[in-house]
Amino acid sequence: MARRTTADDGVDLAPYIDHSLLSPIATSEQVAQWCAECDRYGFASVCIAPCHVGQAVELLHNSKVNVCTVIGFPTGATTEATKLYEAQEAAERGATELDVVINLGWLKSGKTEAVHRELATICEETGLLVKAILETAVLTPAEIALGAEICMDAGASFLKTSTGWQGGATVEVVRQLWELTQGRVGIKASGGIGTAAQAVALVQAGATRLGTSRGPDLIRQQQEEPTAAEE
């Protein structure tokens, strides 16, 4: 059986990718395209805005692809009640994963109990896999470390670097998160991932998911590299 091997140490990117379509002007036609690409390439999930969850669930009901949506996106500054309602509605519509933007102002102000309570309530009330978005580009290393501990303690299954609206993932911050988590939770690198080489570097640094709108391009880049080996 042929196996794809590349200069990227054999990393197959497809199972890592959350194929993201979070533009405020995304259309139903684009959602359908993204879902079809997820199914075709075997991506981990399609990540779409809450208003598109129902369509994605219907299109992917016979697929292993997860339906992921965002909560409190992109600022994290909506109220606790609003975020909880948004998360519960997404769960009711069939979403299986939630990417939740934490309240960054609370974190920076030292309101750690409020940050914890908000995220823990969403985790407990929905029972879904929750990825906590830290927005690392606007946090200090100390704030990243504090946020990571709060989110893990609150029940998050993943720590996500970025929304993509305030900067993107870097190898350095993924390494920091890996050192902080030591495999206790997953790490999602998101924002600005434009090449297969960049994606592989993030995986090698510790990322276990990759949030990108360029998933098919990354796979095509890998397929264009020389293939070899048999097993």
mmCIF file of C-alpha atoms in Angstrom:
data_model
loop_
_atom_site.group_PDB
_atom_site.id
_atom_site.type_symbol
_atom_site.label_atom_id
_atom_site.label_comp_id
_atom_site.label_asym_id
_atom_site.label_seq_id
_atom_site.Cartn_x
_atom_site.Cartn_y
_atom_site.Cartn_z
ATOM 1 C CA MET A 1 0.000 0.000 0.000
ATOM 2 C CA ALA A 2 1.461 3.372 -0.994
ATOM 3 C CA ARG A 3 2.052 5.880 1.742
ATOM 4 C CA ARG A 4 2.640 9.572 1.195
ATOM 5 C CA THR A 5 6.006 10.651 2.559
ATOM 6 C CA THR A 6 7.327 14.153 2.297
ATOM 7 C CA ALA A 7 10.085 16.425 3.409
ATOM 8 C CA ASP A 8 7.670 17.231 6.237
ATOM 9 C CA ASP A 9 8.699 14.063 8.141
ATOM 10 C CA GLY A 10 5.610 12.242 6.911
ATOM 11 C CA VAL A 11 3.041 14.451 8.665
ATOM 12 C CA ASP A 12 -0.363 13.957 7.037
ATOM 13 C CA LEU A 13 -2.059 17.286 7.635
ATOM 14 C CA ALA A 14 -5.647 16.354 6.748
ATOM 15 C CA PRO A 15 -6.684 14.824 10.125
ATOM 16 C CA TYR A 16 -5.417 17.930 11.937
ATOM 17 C CA ILE A 17 -7.411 20.493 9.991
ATOM 18 C CA ASP A 18 -10.476 22.386 11.172
ATOM 19 C CA HIS A 19 -11.556 23.769 7.793
ATOM 20 C CA SER A 20 -12.699 27.255 8.755
ATOM 21 C CA LEU A 21 -15.202 29.565 7.105
ATOM 22 C CA LEU A 22 -15.763 32.448 9.509
ATOM 23 C CA SER A 23 -16.104 35.424 7.190
ATOM 24 C CA PRO A 24 -19.166 37.524 8.068
ATOM 25 C CA ILE A 25 -20.134 37.463 4.382
ATOM 26 C CA ALA A 26 -19.908 33.686 3.960
ATOM 27 C CA THR A 27 -22.757 32.322 1.853
ATOM 28 C CA SER A 28 -24.729 29.086 1.975
ATOM 29 C CA GLU A 29 -22.982 28.051 -1.232
ATOM 30 C CA GLN A 30 -19.611 28.476 0.421
ATOM 31 C CA VAL A 31 -20.718 26.486 3.451
ATOM 32 C CA ALA A 32 -21.715 23.655 1.119
ATOM 33 C CA GLN A 33 -18.318 23.866 -0.592
ATOM 34 C CA TRP A 34 -16.436 23.778 2.722
ATOM 35 C CA CYS A 35 -18.446 20.782 3.923
ATOM 36 C CA ALA A 36 -17.789 18.916 0.674
ATOM 37 C CA GLU A 37 -14.059 19.643 0.947
ATOM 38 C CA CYS A 38 -14.005 18.390 4.542
ATOM 39 C CA ASP A 39 -15.616 15.137 3.489
ATOM 40 C CA ARG A 40 -13.371 14.773 0.455
ATOM 41 C CA TYR A 41 -10.078 15.355 2.263
ATOM 42 C CA GLY A 42 -10.930 13.825 5.640
ATOM 43 C CA PHE A 43 -10.534 16.971 7.701
ATOM 44 C CA ALA A 44 -11.261 16.880 11.428
ATOM 45 C CA SER A 45 -14.078 19.424 11.277
ATOM 46 C CA VAL A 46 -15.753 22.218 9.431
ATOM 47 C CA CYS A 47 -15.706 25.377 11.547
ATOM 48 C CA ILE A 48 -18.499 27.771 10.654
ATOM 49 C CA ALA A 49 -20.487 30.611 12.222
ATOM 50 C CA PRO A 50 -23.464 29.673 14.430
ATOM 51 C CA CYS A 51 -26.020 30.638 11.783
ATOM 52 C CA HIS A 52 -24.648 27.941 9.469
ATOM 53 C CA VAL A 53 -24.632 25.051 11.963
ATOM 54 C CA GLY A 54 -27.942 23.578 10.830
ATOM 55 C CA GLN A 55 -26.880 23.483 7.195
ATOM 56 C CA ALA A 56 -23.506 21.916 8.014
ATOM 57 C CA VAL A 57 -25.088 19.256 10.229
ATOM 58 C CA GLU A 58 -27.507 18.313 7.453
ATOM 59 C CA LEU A 59 -24.766 18.137 4.821
ATOM 60 C CA LEU A 60 -22.392 16.087 6.981
ATOM 61 C CA HIS A 61 -24.858 13.776 8.717
ATOM 62 C CA ASN A 62 -23.363 10.692 7.017
ATOM 63 C CA SER A 63 -19.782 11.856 7.487
ATOM 64 C CA LYS A 64 -17.181 11.464 10.220
ATOM 65 C CA VAL A 65 -16.428 15.193 9.951
ATOM 66 C CA ASN A 66 -17.290 17.158 13.101
ATOM 67 C CA VAL A 67 -19.344 20.337 12.986
ATOM 68 C CA CYS A 68 -17.604 23.067 14.943
ATOM 69 C CA THR A 69 -18.859 26.577 15.601
ATOM 70 C CA VAL A 70 -17.617 29.645 17.428
ATOM 71 C CA ILE A 71 -18.992 31.213 20.589
ATOM 72 C CA GLY A 72 -18.465 34.848 21.597
ATOM 73 C CA PHE A 73 -16.572 35.312 18.358
ATOM 74 C CA PRO A 74 -14.395 37.238 17.695
ATOM 75 C CA THR A 75 -14.139 39.492 20.787
ATOM 76 C CA GLY A 76 -15.143 37.266 23.696
ATOM 77 C CA ALA A 77 -16.754 40.326 25.243
ATOM 78 C CA THR A 78 -20.429 39.339 25.172
ATOM 79 C CA THR A 79 -22.122 38.478 28.472
ATOM 80 C CA GLU A 80 -21.960 35.113 30.207
ATOM 81 C CA ALA A 81 -25.664 34.544 29.585
ATOM 82 C CA THR A 82 -25.312 35.377 25.894
ATOM 83 C CA LYS A 83 -22.391 32.996 25.430
ATOM 84 C CA LEU A 84 -24.186 30.210 27.273
ATOM 85 C CA TYR A 85 -27.334 30.625 25.198
ATOM 86 C CA GLU A 86 -25.275 30.699 22.000
ATOM 87 C CA ALA A 87 -23.481 27.514 23.043
ATOM 88 C CA GLN A 88 -26.679 25.723 24.041
ATOM 89 C CA GLU A 89 -28.399 26.686 20.799
ATOM 90 C CA ALA A 90 -25.420 25.407 18.805
ATOM 91 C CA ALA A 91 -25.566 22.120 20.695
ATOM 92 C CA GLU A 92 -29.300 21.798 20.066
ATOM 93 C CA ARG A 93 -28.739 22.367 16.352
ATOM 94 C CA GLY A 94 -26.205 19.549 16.224
ATOM 95 C CA ALA A 95 -22.769 21.131 16.647
ATOM 96 C CA THR A 96 -20.255 18.737 18.194
ATOM 97 C CA GLU A 97 -17.415 21.165 18.941
ATOM 98 C CA LEU A 98 -17.373 24.728 20.276
ATOM 99 C CA ASP A 99 -14.539 27.224 19.891
ATOM 100 C CA VAL A 100 -15.164 29.704 22.719
ATOM 101 C CA VAL A 101 -13.423 33.073 22.956
ATOM 102 C CA ILE A 102 -12.636 33.745 26.599
ATOM 103 C CA ASN A 103 -13.250 37.188 28.083
ATOM 104 C CA LEU A 104 -9.834 38.740 27.533
ATOM 105 C CA GLY A 105 -10.609 41.894 29.499
ATOM 106 C CA TRP A 106 -11.491 39.815 32.540
ATOM 107 C CA LEU A 107 -8.248 37.848 32.211
ATOM 108 C CA LYS A 108 -6.165 41.006 31.952
ATOM 109 C CA SER A 109 -8.037 42.532 34.909
ATOM 110 C CA GLY A 110 -7.362 39.542 37.131
ATOM 111 C CA LYS A 111 -11.017 38.401 37.198
ATOM 112 C CA THR A 112 -9.953 34.786 37.033
ATOM 113 C CA GLU A 113 -13.003 33.378 38.822
ATOM 114 C CA ALA A 114 -15.314 34.987 36.241
ATOM 115 C CA VAL A 115 -13.266 33.585 33.335
ATOM 116 C CA HIS A 116 -13.363 30.137 34.919
ATOM 117 C CA ARG A 117 -17.071 30.253 35.742
ATOM 118 C CA GLU A 118 -18.094 31.323 32.244
ATOM 119 C CA LEU A 119 -16.126 28.581 30.486
ATOM 120 C CA ALA A 120 -16.919 25.860 33.029
ATOM 121 C CA THR A 121 -20.642 26.548 32.699
ATOM 122 C CA ILE A 122 -20.481 26.166 28.910
ATOM 123 C CA CYS A 123 -18.519 22.917 29.239
ATOM 124 C CA GLU A 124 -20.924 21.499 31.826
ATOM 125 C CA GLU A 125 -24.186 22.629 30.256
ATOM 126 C CA THR A 126 -23.427 21.519 26.697
ATOM 127 C CA GLY A 127 -21.249 18.458 27.279
ATOM 128 C CA LEU A 128 -19.464 19.193 24.007
ATOM 129 C CA LEU A 129 -15.790 19.314 23.161
ATOM 130 C CA VAL A 130 -14.759 22.897 23.935
ATOM 131 C CA LYS A 131 -11.726 24.716 22.561
ATOM 132 C CA ALA A 132 -10.899 27.837 24.568
ATOM 133 C CA ILE A 133 -9.576 30.660 22.389
ATOM 134 C CA LEU A 134 -6.855 32.563 24.242
ATOM 135 C CA GLU A 135 -6.043 35.157 21.539
ATOM 136 C CA THR A 136 -2.356 34.830 22.370
ATOM 137 C CA ALA A 137 -1.255 37.757 20.201
ATOM 138 C CA VAL A 138 -2.745 40.235 22.693
ATOM 139 C CA LEU A 139 -1.556 38.438 25.849
ATOM 140 C CA THR A 140 1.773 38.435 27.655
ATOM 141 C CA PRO A 141 3.496 35.084 28.268
ATOM 142 C CA ALA A 142 2.356 35.274 31.899
ATOM 143 C CA GLU A 143 -1.232 35.924 30.829
ATOM 144 C CA ILE A 144 -1.078 33.018 28.377
ATOM 145 C CA ALA A 145 0.099 30.735 31.169
ATOM 146 C CA LEU A 146 -2.635 31.962 33.530
ATOM 147 C CA GLY A 147 -5.317 31.668 30.867
ATOM 148 C CA ALA A 148 -4.191 28.161 29.972
ATOM 149 C CA GLU A 149 -4.440 26.968 33.569
ATOM 150 C CA ILE A 150 -7.868 28.528 34.050
ATOM 151 C CA CYS A 151 -9.228 26.996 30.857
ATOM 152 C CA MET A 152 -7.853 23.545 31.584
ATOM 153 C CA ASP A 153 -9.283 23.632 35.088
ATOM 154 C CA ALA A 154 -12.653 24.771 33.690
ATOM 155 C CA GLY A 155 -12.883 21.676 31.499
ATOM 156 C CA ALA A 156 -11.684 22.832 28.085
ATOM 157 C CA SER A 157 -10.517 19.987 25.853
ATOM 158 C CA PHE A 158 -8.295 22.249 23.725
ATOM 159 C CA LEU A 159 -6.468 25.530 23.996
ATOM 160 C CA LYS A 160 -6.694 27.518 20.775
ATOM 161 C CA THR A 161 -4.174 30.212 19.979
ATOM 162 C CA SER A 162 -6.188 32.752 18.038
ATOM 163 C CA THR A 163 -9.360 33.901 16.336
ATOM 164 C CA GLY A 164 -7.287 35.102 13.394
ATOM 165 C CA TRP A 165 -8.640 38.622 13.877
ATOM 166 C CA GLN A 166 -5.867 39.815 16.218
ATOM 167 C CA GLY A 167 -2.922 37.899 14.819
ATOM 168 C CA GLY A 168 -2.204 34.251 14.217
ATOM 169 C CA ALA A 169 -0.441 31.198 15.541
ATOM 170 C CA THR A 170 3.330 31.015 15.894
ATOM 171 C CA VAL A 171 5.625 28.093 16.549
ATOM 172 C CA GLU A 172 6.850 29.856 19.681
ATOM 173 C CA VAL A 173 3.424 30.178 21.285
ATOM 174 C CA VAL A 174 2.471 26.606 20.372
ATOM 175 C CA ARG A 175 5.671 25.421 22.066
ATOM 176 C CA GLN A 176 4.781 27.491 25.130
ATOM 177 C CA LEU A 177 1.321 25.934 25.265
ATOM 178 C CA TRP A 178 2.780 22.455 24.863
ATOM 179 C CA GLU A 179 5.169 23.060 27.743
ATOM 180 C CA LEU A 180 2.274 24.325 29.871
ATOM 181 C CA THR A 181 -0.124 21.504 29.034
ATOM 182 C CA GLN A 182 2.184 18.485 28.653
ATOM 183 C CA GLY A 183 -0.484 16.620 26.735
ATOM 184 C CA ARG A 184 -3.309 17.226 29.219
ATOM 185 C CA VAL A 185 -5.388 18.935 26.522
ATOM 186 C CA GLY A 186 -5.139 19.453 22.789
ATOM 187 C CA ILE A 187 -3.633 22.539 21.184
ATOM 188 C CA LYS A 188 -5.250 24.220 18.204
ATOM 189 C CA ALA A 189 -3.030 26.554 16.200
ATOM 190 C CA SER A 190 -5.118 28.997 14.225
ATOM 191 C CA GLY A 191 -4.690 32.116 12.140
ATOM 192 C CA GLY A 192 -2.336 32.888 9.288
ATOM 193 C CA ILE A 193 -1.471 29.309 8.310
ATOM 194 C CA GLY A 194 -0.720 29.682 4.619
ATOM 195 C CA THR A 195 1.718 26.928 3.677
ATOM 196 C CA ALA A 196 2.109 23.212 4.297
ATOM 197 C CA ALA A 197 5.584 23.799 5.720
ATOM 198 C CA GLN A 198 4.200 26.273 8.233
ATOM 199 C CA ALA A 199 1.422 23.857 9.184
ATOM 200 C CA VAL A 200 3.851 20.989 9.700
ATOM 201 C CA ALA A 201 6.104 23.184 11.857
ATOM 202 C CA LEU A 202 3.127 23.958 14.102
ATOM 203 C CA VAL A 203 2.283 20.264 14.404
ATOM 204 C CA GLN A 204 5.885 19.449 15.229
ATOM 205 C CA ALA A 205 5.801 22.164 17.909
ATOM 206 C CA GLY A 206 2.809 20.488 19.566
ATOM 207 C CA ALA A 207 -0.370 21.482 17.726
ATOM 208 C CA THR A 208 -2.991 18.745 17.528
ATOM 209 C CA ARG A 209 -5.470 20.759 15.449
ATOM 210 C CA LEU A 210 -4.958 23.434 12.811
ATOM 211 C CA GLY A 211 -7.552 26.116 12.131
ATOM 212 C CA THR A 212 -7.305 27.353 8.564
ATOM 213 C CA SER A 213 -9.446 28.301 5.590
ATOM 214 C CA ARG A 214 -6.724 26.993 3.262
ATOM 215 C CA GLY A 215 -6.980 23.279 4.005
ATOM 216 C CA PRO A 216 -7.282 22.079 0.404
ATOM 217 C CA ASP A 217 -4.327 24.261 -0.610
ATOM 218 C CA LEU A 218 -2.168 22.750 2.143
ATOM 219 C CA ILE A 219 -3.048 19.221 1.040
ATOM 220 C CA ARG A 220 -2.312 20.039 -2.608
ATOM 221 C CA GLN A 221 1.073 21.452 -1.597
ATOM 222 C CA GLN A 222 1.918 18.179 0.141
ATOM 223 C CA GLN A 223 0.733 16.098 -2.806
ATOM 224 C CA GLU A 224 2.959 18.066 -5.152
ATOM 225 C CA GLU A 225 6.044 17.011 -3.197
ATOM 226 C CA PRO A 226 7.890 13.832 -4.162
ATOM 227 C CA THR A 227 6.302 10.634 -2.862
ATOM 228 C CA ALA A 228 8.092 7.448 -2.030
ATOM 229 C CA ALA A 229 8.119 4.361 0.168
ATOM 230 C CA GLU A 230 5.838 1.368 0.255
ATOM 231 C CA GLU A 231 4.354 -0.464 3.214
#
